[in-house]
Amino acid sequence: IILTLTTVQKMMLSKKHRYLVVEALAQETGAQLIGEIRLRLLEAVGEFGLGRANPQLRFFDKDAKLAVVRVQRPAAKVFADATTLKVLKTTGSVRTARPQALKLLRERRTEASGASEDSLRRMQN
């Protein structure tokens, strides 16, 4: 007997993510931002929930106060409620998060954001 995975089983095995474009108000570094996110999620949903959310910082610009955070799909709504960050846009892929973040970055343009645009363009899964 040859065992094959059905579509439902494949979907269960693959992990779906959400990319959240957020406004980072008081953070000076990306490490401070992700530390605060993890602390807030830990308080809200505990260790198991934090592990399931698995927040990862994909982009951070302190001058524009803008960040892109990747979380597991079920945790996207909990993220918005648990953290004090303002979620500006929620997308399902880096490909769709990138133009939204670039648009916001250009609106908040500063002298140093040219390098930020380049790093945002190189952002990958």
CSV table of C-alpha atoms in Angstrom, one decimal:
chain,number,residue,atom,x,y,z
A,1,ILE,CA,0.0,0.0,0.0
A,2,ILE,CA,1.4,3.4,-1.0
A,3,LEU,CA,0.5,6.1,1.5
A,4,THR,CA,-0.2,9.5,0.0
A,5,LEU,CA,-1.2,12.7,1.8
A,6,THR,CA,-4.6,14.1,1.0
A,7,THR,CA,-5.1,17.8,0.4
A,8,VAL,CA,-6.5,18.3,3.9
A,9,GLN,CA,-3.5,16.5,5.4
A,10,LYS,CA,-1.1,18.7,3.4
A,11,MET,CA,-2.9,21.8,4.5
A,12,MET,CA,-2.6,20.7,8.1
A,13,LEU,CA,1.1,20.1,7.7
A,14,SER,CA,1.9,23.4,6.1
A,15,LYS,CA,2.1,26.4,8.3
A,16,LYS,CA,0.2,29.5,7.2
A,17,HIS,CA,1.5,33.0,8.2
A,18,ARG,CA,0.2,36.5,8.4
A,19,TYR,CA,2.4,39.5,7.8
A,20,LEU,CA,1.4,42.5,9.9
A,21,VAL,CA,2.6,46.0,9.0
A,22,VAL,CA,2.6,47.7,12.4
A,23,GLU,CA,3.4,51.2,13.7
A,24,ALA,CA,6.2,51.0,16.3
A,25,LEU,CA,5.9,54.0,18.5
A,26,ALA,CA,8.3,53.9,21.4
A,27,GLN,CA,10.9,51.3,20.3
A,28,GLU,CA,14.4,52.3,19.5
A,29,THR,CA,15.6,48.9,18.1
A,30,GLY,CA,14.1,45.9,16.5
A,31,ALA,CA,15.2,43.8,19.5
A,32,GLN,CA,13.2,46.0,21.9
A,33,LEU,CA,10.2,45.7,19.6
A,34,ILE,CA,10.2,41.9,19.3
A,35,GLY,CA,10.9,41.7,23.0
A,36,GLU,CA,7.8,43.8,23.8
A,37,ILE,CA,5.7,41.8,21.4
A,38,ARG,CA,6.8,38.5,23.0
A,39,LEU,CA,6.2,39.8,26.5
A,40,ARG,CA,2.7,41.0,25.6
A,41,LEU,CA,1.8,37.8,23.9
A,42,LEU,CA,3.2,35.8,26.8
A,43,GLU,CA,1.0,37.7,29.2
A,44,ALA,CA,-2.1,37.3,27.0
A,45,VAL,CA,-1.9,33.7,25.8
A,46,GLY,CA,0.9,32.0,27.9
A,47,GLU,CA,3.9,30.1,26.8
A,48,PHE,CA,2.0,27.7,24.6
A,49,GLY,CA,0.2,30.5,22.8
A,50,LEU,CA,3.5,32.4,22.4
A,51,GLY,CA,5.1,29.3,20.8
A,52,ARG,CA,2.1,28.9,18.5
A,53,ALA,CA,2.2,32.5,17.5
A,54,ASN,CA,5.9,32.4,16.8
A,55,PRO,CA,6.3,36.2,16.1
A,56,GLN,CA,9.3,37.1,13.9
A,57,LEU,CA,10.4,40.6,13.0
A,58,ARG,CA,10.9,40.8,9.3
A,59,PHE,CA,11.5,44.6,8.9
A,60,PHE,CA,12.0,47.5,11.2
A,61,ASP,CA,12.7,51.2,10.6
A,62,LYS,CA,13.0,53.3,13.7
A,63,ASP,CA,12.9,56.6,11.9
A,64,ALA,CA,9.6,55.9,10.1
A,65,LYS,CA,8.3,53.9,13.1
A,66,LEU,CA,7.3,51.0,10.9
A,67,ALA,CA,7.8,47.3,11.2
A,68,VAL,CA,6.7,44.1,9.5
A,69,VAL,CA,6.0,41.2,11.9
A,70,ARG,CA,5.3,37.6,10.8
A,71,VAL,CA,3.0,35.5,13.0
A,72,GLN,CA,1.1,32.2,12.5
A,73,ARG,CA,-2.3,32.7,11.0
A,74,PRO,CA,-4.4,31.8,14.0
A,75,ALA,CA,-2.5,34.3,16.2
A,76,ALA,CA,-3.0,37.3,14.0
A,77,LYS,CA,-6.2,38.5,15.7
A,78,VAL,CA,-4.7,37.7,19.2
A,79,PHE,CA,-1.6,39.7,18.2
A,80,ALA,CA,-3.7,42.9,17.6
A,81,ASP,CA,-5.5,42.5,20.9
A,82,ALA,CA,-2.5,41.6,23.0
A,83,THR,CA,0.0,44.2,21.9
A,84,THR,CA,-0.2,48.0,22.1
A,85,LEU,CA,1.0,48.3,18.5
A,86,LYS,CA,-1.3,49.7,15.9
A,87,VAL,CA,-1.7,47.2,13.1
A,88,LEU,CA,-1.8,49.2,9.8
A,89,LYS,CA,-2.3,46.3,7.4
A,90,THR,CA,-2.6,42.5,7.6
A,91,THR,CA,-1.5,40.4,4.6
A,92,GLY,CA,-1.0,36.8,3.8
A,93,SER,CA,2.4,37.0,2.1
A,94,VAL,CA,5.6,39.0,2.0
A,95,ARG,CA,4.8,39.8,-1.6
A,96,THR,CA,1.7,41.7,-0.6
A,97,ALA,CA,3.2,43.2,2.6
A,98,ARG,CA,6.1,44.7,0.8
A,99,PRO,CA,4.2,47.3,-1.3
A,100,GLN,CA,2.1,48.3,1.7
A,101,ALA,CA,5.1,48.9,3.8
A,102,LEU,CA,6.9,50.7,1.0
A,103,LYS,CA,4.0,53.0,0.6
A,104,LEU,CA,3.9,53.9,4.3
A,105,LEU,CA,7.7,54.2,4.3
A,106,ARG,CA,7.6,56.7,1.5
A,107,GLU,CA,4.8,58.7,3.2
A,108,ARG,CA,7.0,59.0,6.3
A,109,ARG,CA,10.1,59.6,4.3
A,110,THR,CA,13.2,60.7,6.1
A,111,GLU,CA,16.8,61.1,4.9
A,112,ALA,CA,17.8,57.6,6.1
A,113,SER,CA,14.9,55.8,4.6
A,114,GLY,CA,16.6,55.1,1.2
A,115,ALA,CA,18.6,52.3,2.8
A,116,SER,CA,15.4,51.1,4.6
A,117,GLU,CA,13.6,50.8,1.2
A,118,ASP,CA,16.4,48.6,-0.1
A,119,SER,CA,16.3,46.3,2.9
A,120,LEU,CA,12.5,46.2,2.6
A,121,ARG,CA,12.7,45.2,-1.0
A,122,ARG,CA,15.1,42.3,-0.1
A,123,MET,CA,12.7,41.1,2.7
A,124,GLN,CA,11.9,37.4,2.2
A,125,ASN,CA,9.8,34.8,3.9
